[in-house]
Each structure stands twice: as structure tokens, then as C-alpha cells.
Amino acid sequence: MRQKKIHYIYNKEMECMDFDERKKLQGERLRKTVALEYANVPMYRQRMDAAGVKPEDIQSVEDIVKLPFMEKTDLRDEFPYGLLAADKHDIVRIQGSSGTTGKPIVSGYTKEDVDIWTEMVARAITAAGGGPDDIVQVAYGYGLFTGGLGAHQGATKVGAMVVPMSSGNTQRQIMMLKEMGVTMLCCTPSYATYLAETIREMGIQPEELKIKSGCFGAEPWTEEMRQHLESLLDFDALDIYGLTEIAGPGVAFECLEKQGMHINEDHVIAEIIDPVTGEQLPDGTPGELVFTTITKTGMPMIRYRTHDICTLQHGTCGCGRTTVKMSRITGRTDDMLVIRGVNVFPSQIEAVLLGIEEASVHYMLVVDRVNSQDKLTVQVELNENVDMNDTENMARLSDLIKTRIKQVLLISARVELLPPKSIPRSEGKAKRITDNRNTGF
Ligand code: ADP
Ligand code: ZN
């Protein structure tokens, strides 16, 4: 059941702060963070020395460009404790990346870091209309992955009743959603879609449920996917973004305006850079998102390159928040497929498929190298009501998808139409790419 568009704000002072005042606060916090990092983290001290930058050179937010970047490889090289700025004694939590890309990495959190992260998620849940009267089902995985515990802590903080399901066991998830009268759902957007589709297949109507909103993140999704989800369950599907290295979910979150995600700027400084030159890019220009934590003490991150591609937009939002907003993530530089020299992101294909009535939202991109040529195959699962024996219609559909892909990507792809439920479902982050080019076979 969709809610009225009322903007609730968890921490007005911080979220609606005057721009100049916030910049000043960020400058002060950045100065402290750099001093702490320089004093306690040998790897970063060496990097600053090599770049000829001293902590005193950092006085304001603008000075951030003088600082060297940090990379995911730094976390691997310094695994597990090398990047801690705090005494190990003060670390109360370890979280790790889900390992979508390569080896896992871990981050250490002090008690204060956990509190900050918790508040960030509390802000997200509040923006989605959540409070003490809500029942929040957490269907993100619990464990090293930040999704489950992050959503759990945030929902607890706003005083909601938490149903900590973790991921998986779809039938039981749906039973609990219904029987407990759950009002909010937190999980990955792909799992939310799977849940929503299963709910409808079971003949359960949206009005039999009490779900009013959901905070969906941990993987890229599209505006078309939001429309699809919202039409299935008649609720507000909101985006939430985060990464282990910075805090976990809640680094940025959408409000009911649904026009981008508010970044918690009292805790992080966000930049968009050109991934090749490292130069900062202006608002509205897509580039790589870079974060600097300015309140973390366990494992602060300075100019951490996320490899996520998006745009930033400054200004006051319709909800009253003044924090900078990030667009949806359109891809990850390391998730990006380069096919015959063209950059291809799964989200582009997803957007095409969502515009085609007969196609479901389940797809897989398969890349092969045949005679030194890259071949892209897009496997598309069709909806239940499509008659796959109607060969004429199948040929038309396949041509239509091919044409649309060509219009968007400017490269041709082979299209394979598959029966419903033939692509494996994910309970966490969806796997959308099979790249057979580098397997050594
Ligand atoms: P990894 O996926 O690298 O194993 P994490 O579990 O920490 O590590 O996930 C962080 C990454 O997940 C982000 O860098 C981003 O690529 C992706 N992510 C998280 N939230 C979103 C979101 N709302 N939209 C798109 N991508 C997201
Ligand atoms: Zn807003």
C-alpha cells in the first residue's frame, strides 16, 4: 500500500545543514582524519610522503585534491589489519565485502564507527517512512556482508520491529511478510523482484500485504526495475547505497522524491573523478565515485576509489535535505564489459528489456571470443504468458530486442529467448555476466 509523500528526516541538523556551514564542518573533520591517518597508517603515510603532501597542507575541503587515492588493492595488500588507524583493542566489528569482484576484503569498525553507520541507515529508513510503528523484514544476508546487520541496526535504531530473516527461503519470507504484517522490506532489488513476482504468482494481491516501502541496494538497478517492482506490490521502492570499506548500506539513500540518493555528507566527502586522469568532474558528468570518510576512526578511507560510475548533483531537494545526491550507479568500472572496444554495462541491457512487454527482468550476458572476435549473447527469459511455439512471434521478438540493443549499445548481440525460470535466481547480489574470454580454455 503506497504511503502519502511525507518527508520525515532523522537528523535535521545534519541533513538540512546550510551549505557553507557543512563545508566548514567537512574541512575540520577532514583535517582530523588526515592527521590520524598520517600518524597511524604507515602505508598511507608513505603514500603522502611520496606525493609530497603533509597533514598541514590539508586545511579545507578543496585541499582534498592534493591527497593520494586509495584502492581496493590496498585493502588486499594490507589485509587484515594493516589499514587500521585505531588500536585493535578498540575495534568491535569486522565486516567484509561479499566478494562480487575478486578476493574478499575486510574493514574494522570501532564502536563509534558502528554507531555512525547505524545512524546512516536510520536516516535511510526514516526517509522511506520508517519509524517505531513499522515492522521491517531484513532479507539481506547476515554475516560479513554489511547488508543484513546494517539494515538490522538502522531499523532497530528508529524503534521499528525487526524481522531478521536473512536471505533465502522465499516461501518462508513470503509467509512472514504476510502473517507478521510487515510494512517495510530490505533486500537486494533482484531478490525483491523475485519475492514480488512469487507473491503475485501465488495469487496474493498487494492489498493483502501491509508493505508500504522498501530499501533496496547492494547492486545496481534501474528506474524501469523500480516501476516494475512498484507495480507488483503497490509500494515505494527506494534505492540505498553503501560499501563495506566506507560503512555499509546507508552511505547514501533515496528519499520519497525518488530523484537520486542523498549522501551523508557529515560523515563522508564525495567526489566524481575521471577514472583515467583522476581529475574532479563537475555536477552531472558521469565518472567514478570517490569517498573520503571524515568521522571514522577504525579504518578511515581517504579518496577511496569505488569503481562505481554515477553523477553527483548539489542543491536543496524537495524533501528539504541539502546533502549532495548521487544518481543511480550505472555500472562499475570493473563490471564494465568491453566488447569490441565498446563499454557495456548490464544496466543498459536491463533498461532495454524492461521496455519489452514479453521479456522478464531476468537475463544473462554471455561473452565469448570466436575467431578473435568478441561475441555478445543476451539470454532473455520470457514471461509466463508468452507462447514459445509461435515461431513467427519469437523471431519478431528476438529481432526487436536485437534492434533495441543495437540502438543503445551500437553493437550487435545475439539474442536467445528462454522459457520462464531458466536463469538461476539469486538471493543476494544477482550475477548477470558470464565472460568466457579470460578463462584460459
Ligand atoms: P563487493 O560487491 O565489492 O563485494 P560490497 O558488498 O561492499 O562489496 O558492495 C559494495 C558495492 O556494491 C558498491 O561498490 C557498489 O558497486 C554496489 N552497490 C551497493 N549499493 C548499490 C546500489 N544501491 N546501487 C548500485 N550498486 C550498489
Ligand atoms: Zn530528498
Short mmCIF file of C-alpha atoms and ligand atoms in Angstrom, two decimals:
data_model
loop_
_atom_site.label_atom_id
_atom_site.label_comp_id
_atom_site.label_asym_id
_atom_site.label_seq_id
_atom_site.Cartn_x
_atom_site.Cartn_y
_atom_site.Cartn_z
CA MET A 1 0.00 0.00 0.00
CA ARG A 2 1.63 3.21 -1.10
CA GLN A 3 2.10 5.88 1.55
CA LYS A 4 1.47 9.62 1.39
CA LYS A 5 4.53 11.57 0.32
CA ILE A 6 5.56 12.99 3.67
CA HIS A 7 9.24 13.71 4.18
CA TYR A 8 10.47 12.50 7.53
CA ILE A 9 14.03 13.43 8.44
CA TYR A 10 16.05 11.65 11.12
CA ASN A 11 18.71 14.28 11.82
CA LYS A 12 17.56 17.67 10.52
CA GLU A 13 20.58 19.50 11.86
CA MET A 14 22.99 17.42 9.80
CA GLU A 15 20.83 16.51 6.81
CA CYS A 16 19.47 20.01 6.18
CA MET A 17 22.57 21.99 7.17
CA ASP A 18 23.46 25.21 5.39
CA PHE A 19 25.96 24.55 2.56
CA ASP A 20 28.75 26.78 3.81
CA GLU A 21 28.41 25.57 7.35
CA ARG A 22 28.64 21.97 6.14
CA LYS A 23 31.74 22.71 4.09
CA LYS A 24 33.38 24.15 7.17
CA LEU A 25 32.47 21.10 9.20
CA GLN A 26 33.76 18.79 6.47
CA GLY A 27 37.03 20.73 6.32
CA GLU A 28 37.58 20.39 10.07
CA ARG A 29 36.76 16.70 10.05
CA LEU A 30 38.92 16.05 7.00
CA ARG A 31 41.87 17.73 8.70
CA LYS A 32 41.48 15.48 11.73
CA THR A 33 41.11 12.34 9.62
CA VAL A 34 44.23 13.07 7.58
CA ALA A 35 46.25 13.75 10.72
CA LEU A 36 45.05 10.47 12.25
CA GLU A 37 45.77 8.50 9.08
CA TYR A 38 49.23 10.04 8.68
CA ALA A 39 50.12 9.25 12.27
CA ASN A 40 48.77 5.69 12.42
CA VAL A 41 48.72 4.10 8.98
CA PRO A 42 52.23 3.53 7.57
CA MET A 43 51.01 2.68 4.07
CA TYR A 44 49.19 5.97 3.70
CA ARG A 45 51.93 8.00 5.37
CA GLN A 46 54.38 6.65 2.80
CA ARG A 47 51.98 7.47 0.01
CA MET A 48 51.54 11.05 1.25
CA ASP A 49 55.29 11.43 1.65
CA ALA A 50 55.84 10.16 -1.87
CA ALA A 51 53.31 12.72 -3.13
CA GLY A 52 54.98 15.45 -1.08
CA VAL A 53 51.85 16.19 0.96
CA LYS A 54 51.95 16.89 4.69
CA PRO A 55 48.93 16.84 7.00
CA GLU A 56 49.31 20.64 7.41
CA ASP A 57 48.65 21.08 3.70
CA ILE A 58 45.08 19.98 4.25
CA GLN A 59 43.06 22.84 5.68
CA SER A 60 39.75 22.82 3.78
CA VAL A 61 37.60 20.54 1.63
CA GLU A 62 39.16 21.99 -1.51
CA ASP A 63 42.59 20.72 -0.42
CA ILE A 64 41.36 17.16 -0.80
CA VAL A 65 42.65 17.05 -4.40
CA LYS A 66 46.21 17.12 -3.03
CA LEU A 67 45.72 13.75 -1.37
CA PRO A 68 46.65 10.43 -2.98
CA PHE A 69 43.91 7.92 -3.76
CA MET A 70 43.26 4.61 -2.03
CA GLU A 71 42.24 1.49 -3.92
CA LYS A 72 40.62 -1.85 -3.24
CA THR A 73 44.03 -3.46 -3.79
CA ASP A 74 45.30 -1.53 -0.74
CA LEU A 75 42.80 -3.42 1.41
CA ARG A 76 44.01 -6.70 -0.02
CA ASP A 77 47.68 -5.81 0.36
CA GLU A 78 47.20 -4.66 3.95
CA PHE A 79 44.78 -7.49 4.85
CA PRO A 80 43.63 -7.85 7.56
CA TYR A 81 44.82 -5.17 9.99
CA GLY A 82 47.34 -3.03 8.12
CA LEU A 83 44.98 -0.11 7.46
CA LEU A 84 43.65 0.21 10.99
CA ALA A 85 44.14 3.68 12.43
CA ALA A 86 42.81 2.62 15.82
CA ASP A 87 44.25 0.20 18.31
CA LYS A 88 42.98 -3.32 17.64
CA HIS A 89 41.64 -3.27 21.17
CA ASP A 90 39.13 -0.58 20.11
CA ILE A 91 37.82 -2.46 17.10
CA VAL A 92 34.45 -4.02 17.88
CA ARG A 93 33.43 -5.32 14.45
CA ILE A 94 34.84 -6.75 11.27
CA GLN A 95 32.77 -6.71 8.10
CA GLY A 96 33.79 -7.97 4.72
CA SER A 97 32.93 -7.46 1.11
CA SER A 98 30.70 -10.05 -0.43
CA GLY A 99 33.44 -10.68 -2.90
CA THR A 100 31.48 -9.94 -6.06
CA THR A 101 34.77 -8.98 -7.55
CA GLY A 102 37.84 -10.97 -6.59
CA LYS A 103 39.21 -11.82 -3.15
CA PRO A 104 37.28 -10.68 -0.07
CA ILE A 105 38.39 -7.60 1.79
CA VAL A 106 37.65 -6.62 5.36
CA SER A 107 37.16 -3.42 7.29
CA GLY A 108 37.42 -2.84 11.05
CA TYR A 109 34.93 -0.65 12.92
CA THR A 110 35.24 0.99 16.32
CA LYS A 111 32.15 1.32 18.50
CA GLU A 112 31.76 4.90 17.22
CA ASP A 113 32.05 3.71 13.62
CA VAL A 114 29.25 1.20 14.17
CA ASP A 115 27.12 3.97 15.73
CA ILE A 116 27.74 6.27 12.77
CA TRP A 117 26.86 3.55 10.29
CA THR A 118 23.75 2.71 12.30
CA GLU A 119 22.60 6.31 12.17
CA MET A 120 23.19 6.44 8.44
CA VAL A 121 20.82 3.50 7.94
CA ALA A 122 18.36 5.01 10.44
CA ARG A 123 18.30 8.11 8.22
CA ALA A 124 17.57 5.94 5.18
CA ILE A 125 14.76 4.07 6.91
CA THR A 126 13.27 7.30 8.17
CA ALA A 127 13.37 8.76 4.65
CA ALA A 128 11.46 5.68 3.47
CA GLY A 129 8.77 6.46 6.05
CA GLY A 130 10.01 4.04 8.71
CA GLY A 131 9.64 4.55 12.46
CA PRO A 132 8.57 2.89 15.70
CA ASP A 133 5.26 1.70 14.21
CA ASP A 134 6.95 -0.24 11.45
CA ILE A 135 7.75 -3.89 11.02
CA VAL A 136 10.90 -4.27 8.96
CA GLN A 137 11.80 -7.55 7.31
CA VAL A 138 15.51 -7.81 6.62
CA ALA A 139 16.14 -10.22 3.76
CA TYR A 140 19.74 -9.19 3.12
CA GLY A 141 22.25 -11.81 4.14
CA TYR A 142 23.60 -11.55 7.70
CA GLY A 143 27.29 -12.10 8.23
CA LEU A 144 30.43 -10.45 6.95
CA PHE A 145 28.31 -8.83 4.23
CA THR A 146 27.12 -5.47 5.57
CA GLY A 147 23.56 -5.67 4.20
CA GLY A 148 21.87 -7.73 6.90
CA LEU A 149 23.43 -6.28 10.02
CA GLY A 150 23.37 -2.76 8.58
CA ALA A 151 19.65 -2.77 7.87
CA HIS A 152 19.02 -4.53 11.18
CA GLN A 153 20.89 -1.94 13.24
CA GLY A 154 19.28 1.00 11.44
CA ALA A 155 15.76 -0.36 11.79
CA THR A 156 16.36 -1.06 15.48
CA LYS A 157 17.64 2.48 15.94
CA VAL A 158 14.40 4.03 14.63
CA GLY A 159 12.48 1.79 17.01
CA ALA A 160 10.93 -0.47 14.39
CA MET A 161 10.19 -4.15 14.97
CA VAL A 162 12.79 -6.14 13.05
CA VAL A 163 12.16 -9.50 11.42
CA PRO A 164 15.72 -10.73 10.79
CA MET A 165 15.11 -13.31 8.06
CA SER A 166 18.46 -13.06 6.28
CA SER A 167 18.36 -14.09 2.63
CA GLY A 168 16.84 -17.18 1.08
CA ASN A 169 13.89 -19.47 1.74
CA THR A 170 11.47 -17.50 -0.37
CA GLN A 171 8.30 -19.27 0.73
CA ARG A 172 9.07 -18.59 4.37
CA GLN A 173 9.93 -14.97 3.60
CA ILE A 174 6.52 -14.52 1.98
CA MET A 175 4.69 -16.24 4.81
CA MET A 176 6.37 -13.93 7.32
CA LEU A 177 5.72 -10.82 5.19
CA LYS A 178 2.06 -11.67 5.18
CA GLU A 179 1.48 -13.08 8.64
CA MET A 180 3.61 -10.55 10.54
CA GLY A 181 2.05 -7.62 8.69
CA VAL A 182 5.45 -6.43 7.55
CA THR A 183 5.44 -2.77 6.42
CA MET A 184 8.99 -2.44 5.08
CA LEU A 185 11.32 -4.77 3.22
CA CYS A 186 15.11 -4.53 2.98
CA CYS A 187 16.98 -6.72 0.47
CA THR A 188 18.68 -6.59 -2.92
CA PRO A 189 16.46 -5.28 -5.74
CA SER A 190 16.85 -8.56 -7.65
CA TYR A 191 15.66 -10.55 -4.66
CA ALA A 192 12.84 -8.07 -4.07
CA THR A 193 11.74 -8.66 -7.67
CA TYR A 194 11.86 -12.39 -7.21
CA LEU A 195 9.85 -12.13 -3.99
CA ALA A 196 7.32 -9.79 -5.57
CA GLU A 197 6.86 -11.98 -8.63
CA THR A 198 6.45 -15.08 -6.48
CA ILE A 199 3.92 -13.28 -4.30
CA ARG A 200 1.83 -12.41 -7.34
CA GLU A 201 2.18 -15.91 -8.80
CA MET A 202 0.85 -17.29 -5.55
CA GLY A 203 -2.26 -15.20 -6.15
CA ILE A 204 -1.57 -12.85 -3.23
CA GLN A 205 -2.80 -9.32 -4.02
CA PRO A 206 -0.91 -6.23 -2.82
CA GLU A 207 -3.83 -5.22 -0.60
CA GLU A 208 -3.44 -8.43 1.38
CA LEU A 209 0.01 -7.18 2.44
CA LYS A 210 0.91 -4.14 4.52
CA ILE A 211 4.17 -3.32 2.75
CA LYS A 212 4.49 0.42 2.18
CA SER A 213 8.14 0.75 1.21
CA GLY A 214 11.44 -0.99 0.71
CA CYS A 215 15.12 -0.04 0.85
CA PHE A 216 16.83 -1.94 -1.92
CA GLY A 217 20.53 -1.83 -2.65
CA ALA A 218 23.88 -3.62 -2.78
CA GLU A 219 23.69 -3.95 -6.56
CA PRO A 220 22.81 -1.71 -9.50
CA TRP A 221 19.21 -1.48 -10.65
CA THR A 222 17.24 0.74 -12.95
CA GLU A 223 14.30 3.13 -12.96
CA GLU A 224 12.40 0.59 -15.08
CA MET A 225 13.01 -2.04 -12.42
CA ARG A 226 11.56 0.33 -9.82
CA GLN A 227 8.41 0.78 -11.92
CA HIS A 228 8.10 -2.97 -12.29
CA LEU A 229 8.53 -3.62 -8.56
CA GLU A 230 6.18 -0.84 -7.52
CA SER A 231 3.50 -2.08 -9.90
CA LEU A 232 3.75 -5.58 -8.47
CA LEU A 233 3.41 -4.61 -4.81
CA ASP A 234 1.95 -1.09 -4.88
CA PHE A 235 4.55 0.44 -2.59
CA ASP A 236 7.56 2.78 -2.68
CA ALA A 237 10.75 1.05 -3.80
CA LEU A 238 13.76 3.14 -2.77
CA ASP A 239 17.43 2.86 -3.52
CA ILE A 240 20.10 2.59 -0.82
CA TYR A 241 23.82 2.53 -1.47
CA GLY A 242 26.87 1.60 0.51
CA LEU A 243 30.09 -0.33 0.58
CA THR A 244 31.96 -2.20 3.27
CA GLU A 245 35.06 -0.05 3.00
CA ILE A 246 33.16 3.14 3.87
CA ALA A 247 30.44 1.88 6.23
CA GLY A 248 27.98 -0.47 4.57
CA PRO A 249 24.48 0.40 3.36
CA GLY A 250 23.30 3.91 4.19
CA VAL A 251 26.28 5.85 2.85
CA ALA A 252 23.60 7.26 0.53
CA PHE A 253 19.85 6.72 0.34
CA GLU A 254 16.82 7.89 -1.56
CA CYS A 255 14.01 9.99 -0.16
CA LEU A 256 10.43 9.79 -1.42
CA GLU A 257 11.23 12.33 -4.16
CA LYS A 258 12.99 9.39 -5.89
CA GLN A 259 15.43 11.68 -7.63
CA GLY A 260 18.79 10.34 -6.55
CA MET A 261 20.39 9.27 -3.29
CA HIS A 262 21.36 11.69 -0.51
CA ILE A 263 24.95 11.20 0.58
CA ASN A 264 25.57 11.52 4.32
CA GLU A 265 27.98 14.40 3.89
CA ASP A 266 28.64 14.99 7.57
CA HIS A 267 30.41 11.61 7.52
CA VAL A 268 31.85 11.36 4.03
CA ILE A 269 33.12 13.65 1.30
CA ALA A 270 32.09 12.50 -2.17
CA GLU A 271 33.87 13.34 -5.42
CA ILE A 272 33.37 12.27 -9.01
CA ILE A 273 36.58 11.84 -10.95
CA ASP A 274 37.63 10.98 -14.44
CA PRO A 275 38.75 7.36 -13.98
CA VAL A 276 41.67 7.85 -16.34
CA THR A 277 43.10 11.25 -15.34
CA GLY A 278 41.91 11.31 -11.72
CA GLU A 279 40.66 14.91 -12.18
CA GLN A 280 37.47 16.00 -10.42
CA LEU A 281 34.42 16.30 -12.66
CA PRO A 282 31.53 18.78 -12.32
CA ASP A 283 27.94 18.00 -11.27
CA GLY A 284 26.03 15.99 -13.84
CA THR A 285 29.09 14.50 -15.55
CA PRO A 286 29.36 10.73 -15.12
CA GLY A 287 32.57 9.43 -13.62
CA GLU A 288 34.00 7.33 -10.83
CA LEU A 289 32.70 7.93 -7.34
CA VAL A 290 35.38 8.56 -4.72
CA PHE A 291 34.76 8.70 -0.96
CA THR A 292 36.69 10.08 1.96
CA THR A 293 35.43 9.17 5.41
CA ILE A 294 35.69 12.10 7.83
CA THR A 295 34.41 10.64 11.09
CA LYS A 296 35.63 7.03 11.01
CA THR A 297 38.41 6.15 13.39
CA GLY A 298 38.77 2.36 12.95
CA MET A 299 39.76 2.22 9.33
CA PRO A 300 39.39 5.65 7.75
CA MET A 301 39.46 5.78 3.95
CA ILE A 302 40.91 8.69 2.07
CA ARG A 303 39.89 9.33 -1.54
CA TYR A 304 38.81 5.73 -1.89
CA ARG A 305 38.10 4.82 -5.50
CA THR A 306 34.84 2.86 -5.55
CA HIS A 307 34.93 1.96 -9.26
CA ASP A 308 31.22 2.80 -9.27
CA ILE A 309 30.04 5.08 -12.06
CA CYS A 310 27.45 7.77 -11.39
CA THR A 311 26.88 11.54 -11.31
CA LEU A 312 26.58 14.00 -8.41
CA GLN A 313 24.07 16.83 -8.03
CA HIS A 314 24.29 19.58 -5.42
CA GLY A 315 21.28 21.62 -4.31
CA THR A 316 18.30 21.54 -1.97
CA CYS A 317 15.98 18.59 -2.56
CA GLY A 318 12.19 18.69 -2.50
CA CYS A 319 12.44 16.85 0.81
CA GLY A 320 14.37 19.68 2.44
CA ARG A 321 17.70 17.89 2.65
CA THR A 322 20.71 19.85 1.46
CA THR A 323 23.09 16.91 1.08
CA VAL A 324 24.53 16.20 -2.34
CA LYS A 325 22.72 13.49 -4.29
CA MET A 326 24.25 10.71 -6.34
CA SER A 327 22.46 9.22 -9.31
CA ARG A 328 21.86 5.52 -9.65
CA ILE A 329 25.02 3.56 -10.28
CA THR A 330 25.06 2.79 -13.98
CA GLY A 331 27.86 0.28 -13.62
CA ARG A 332 31.17 -0.46 -12.06
CA THR A 333 34.39 0.18 -13.94
CA ASP A 334 35.33 -3.38 -13.06
CA ASP A 335 31.87 -4.76 -14.03
CA MET A 336 32.04 -2.99 -17.29
CA LEU A 337 32.33 -5.30 -20.24
CA VAL A 338 34.43 -4.08 -23.08
CA ILE A 339 33.03 -5.72 -26.17
CA ARG A 340 34.75 -4.89 -29.41
CA GLY A 341 36.00 -1.73 -27.77
CA VAL A 342 32.55 -0.63 -26.62
CA ASN A 343 31.79 -0.21 -22.93
CA VAL A 344 28.76 -2.27 -21.99
CA PHE A 345 27.05 -2.19 -18.62
CA PRO A 346 24.42 -4.77 -17.65
CA SER A 347 22.13 -1.89 -16.62
CA GLN A 348 21.87 -0.76 -20.24
CA ILE A 349 20.59 -4.15 -21.32
CA GLU A 350 18.26 -4.27 -18.36
CA ALA A 351 16.70 -0.96 -19.37
CA VAL A 352 16.11 -2.30 -22.90
CA LEU A 353 14.48 -5.50 -21.64
CA LEU A 354 12.22 -3.71 -19.21
CA GLY A 355 10.80 -1.79 -22.17
CA ILE A 356 9.70 -5.03 -23.83
CA GLU A 357 6.45 -6.45 -22.58
CA GLU A 358 7.18 -10.11 -23.29
CA ALA A 359 10.63 -10.05 -21.67
CA SER A 360 11.10 -10.63 -17.96
CA VAL A 361 13.71 -8.83 -15.86
CA HIS A 362 15.86 -11.96 -15.72
CA TYR A 363 18.75 -12.01 -18.13
CA MET A 364 22.35 -13.01 -18.55
CA LEU A 365 25.08 -11.55 -20.73
CA VAL A 366 27.42 -14.15 -22.15
CA VAL A 367 30.60 -13.04 -23.86
CA ASP A 368 32.71 -15.38 -25.97
CA ARG A 369 35.68 -14.90 -28.21
CA VAL A 370 35.21 -16.56 -31.58
CA ASN A 371 37.97 -16.16 -34.18
CA SER A 372 39.47 -13.31 -32.09
CA GLN A 373 36.13 -11.51 -32.23
CA ASP A 374 34.05 -10.76 -29.15
CA LYS A 375 30.54 -12.15 -29.36
CA LEU A 376 27.84 -10.95 -27.02
CA THR A 377 24.85 -13.16 -26.38
CA VAL A 378 21.96 -11.79 -24.41
CA GLN A 379 19.90 -14.54 -22.82
CA VAL A 380 16.43 -13.31 -22.03
CA GLU A 381 13.85 -15.11 -20.04
CA LEU A 382 10.34 -14.63 -21.38
CA ASN A 383 7.24 -14.06 -19.29
CA GLU A 384 4.86 -16.92 -18.48
CA ASN A 385 2.10 -15.90 -20.87
CA VAL A 386 4.30 -15.89 -23.99
CA ASP A 387 3.74 -18.79 -26.37
CA MET A 388 7.20 -20.01 -27.30
CA ASN A 389 5.80 -22.30 -30.01
CA ASP A 390 4.69 -19.29 -32.01
CA THR A 391 7.87 -19.20 -34.08
CA GLU A 392 6.85 -16.13 -36.04
CA ASN A 393 6.33 -14.15 -32.87
CA MET A 394 9.59 -15.49 -31.42
CA ALA A 395 11.51 -14.30 -34.46
CA ARG A 396 9.85 -10.88 -34.26
CA LEU A 397 10.66 -10.58 -30.57
CA SER A 398 14.23 -11.60 -31.00
CA ASP A 399 14.66 -9.03 -33.81
CA LEU A 400 13.04 -6.34 -31.72
CA ILE A 401 15.39 -6.94 -28.79
CA LYS A 402 18.38 -7.07 -31.13
CA THR A 403 17.41 -3.76 -32.73
CA ARG A 404 16.89 -2.02 -29.39
CA ILE A 405 20.22 -3.29 -28.06
CA LYS A 406 21.94 -2.06 -31.19
CA GLN A 407 20.32 1.37 -30.77
CA VAL A 408 21.58 1.65 -27.21
CA LEU A 409 24.98 -0.04 -27.39
CA LEU A 410 25.82 0.43 -31.06
CA ILE A 411 26.97 -3.17 -31.25
CA SER A 412 25.06 -6.24 -32.32
CA ALA A 413 24.25 -9.04 -29.98
CA ARG A 414 22.83 -12.48 -30.44
CA VAL A 415 19.55 -12.87 -28.59
CA GLU A 416 18.50 -16.14 -27.02
CA LEU A 417 14.92 -16.36 -25.80
CA LEU A 418 14.49 -18.70 -22.86
CA PRO A 419 11.46 -20.14 -21.11
CA PRO A 420 10.40 -18.74 -17.71
CA LYS A 421 12.56 -19.70 -14.70
CA SER A 422 15.51 -20.99 -16.72
CA ILE A 423 18.04 -18.42 -15.46
CA PRO A 424 19.19 -19.17 -11.89
CA ARG A 425 17.73 -16.77 -9.29
CA SER A 426 19.87 -15.01 -6.77
CA GLU A 427 19.01 -14.42 -3.14
CA GLY A 428 21.76 -11.86 -2.78
CA LYS A 429 23.51 -9.96 -5.50
CA ALA A 430 22.44 -11.08 -8.97
CA LYS A 431 25.02 -12.49 -11.35
CA ARG A 432 24.40 -11.03 -14.79
CA ILE A 433 27.61 -11.70 -16.67
CA THR A 434 29.35 -14.82 -17.92
CA ASP A 435 32.58 -13.79 -19.56
CA ASN A 436 34.19 -16.77 -21.26
CA ARG A 437 37.04 -14.77 -22.78
CA ASN A 438 39.59 -14.98 -19.98
CA THR A 439 39.09 -18.44 -18.59
CA GLY A 440 42.10 -19.89 -20.35
CA PHE A 441 40.15 -22.62 -22.13
P1 ADP B 1 31.56 -6.11 -3.28
O1 ADP B 1 30.28 -6.04 -4.04
O2 ADP B 1 32.68 -5.39 -3.95
O3 ADP B 1 31.91 -7.47 -2.84
P2 ADP B 1 30.23 -4.78 -1.03
O4 ADP B 1 29.39 -5.91 -0.60
O5 ADP B 1 30.81 -3.89 -0.01
O6 ADP B 1 31.42 -5.29 -1.93
O7 ADP B 1 29.38 -3.96 -2.05
C1 ADP B 1 29.67 -2.64 -2.40
C2 ADP B 1 29.35 -2.42 -3.84
O8 ADP B 1 28.01 -2.83 -4.14
C3 ADP B 1 29.40 -0.97 -4.25
O9 ADP B 1 30.70 -0.55 -4.52
C4 ADP B 1 28.52 -0.98 -5.47
O10 ADP B 1 29.22 -1.43 -6.61
C5 ADP B 1 27.46 -1.99 -5.15
N1 ADP B 1 26.27 -1.32 -4.63
C6 ADP B 1 25.88 -1.16 -3.36
N2 ADP B 1 24.70 -0.50 -3.29
C7 ADP B 1 24.33 -0.22 -4.55
C8 ADP B 1 23.22 0.45 -5.15
N3 ADP B 1 22.24 0.94 -4.44
N4 ADP B 1 23.22 0.57 -6.49
C9 ADP B 1 24.21 0.06 -7.23
N5 ADP B 1 25.28 -0.59 -6.74
C10 ADP B 1 25.34 -0.73 -5.41
ZN ZN B 2 15.42 14.35 -0.94
#
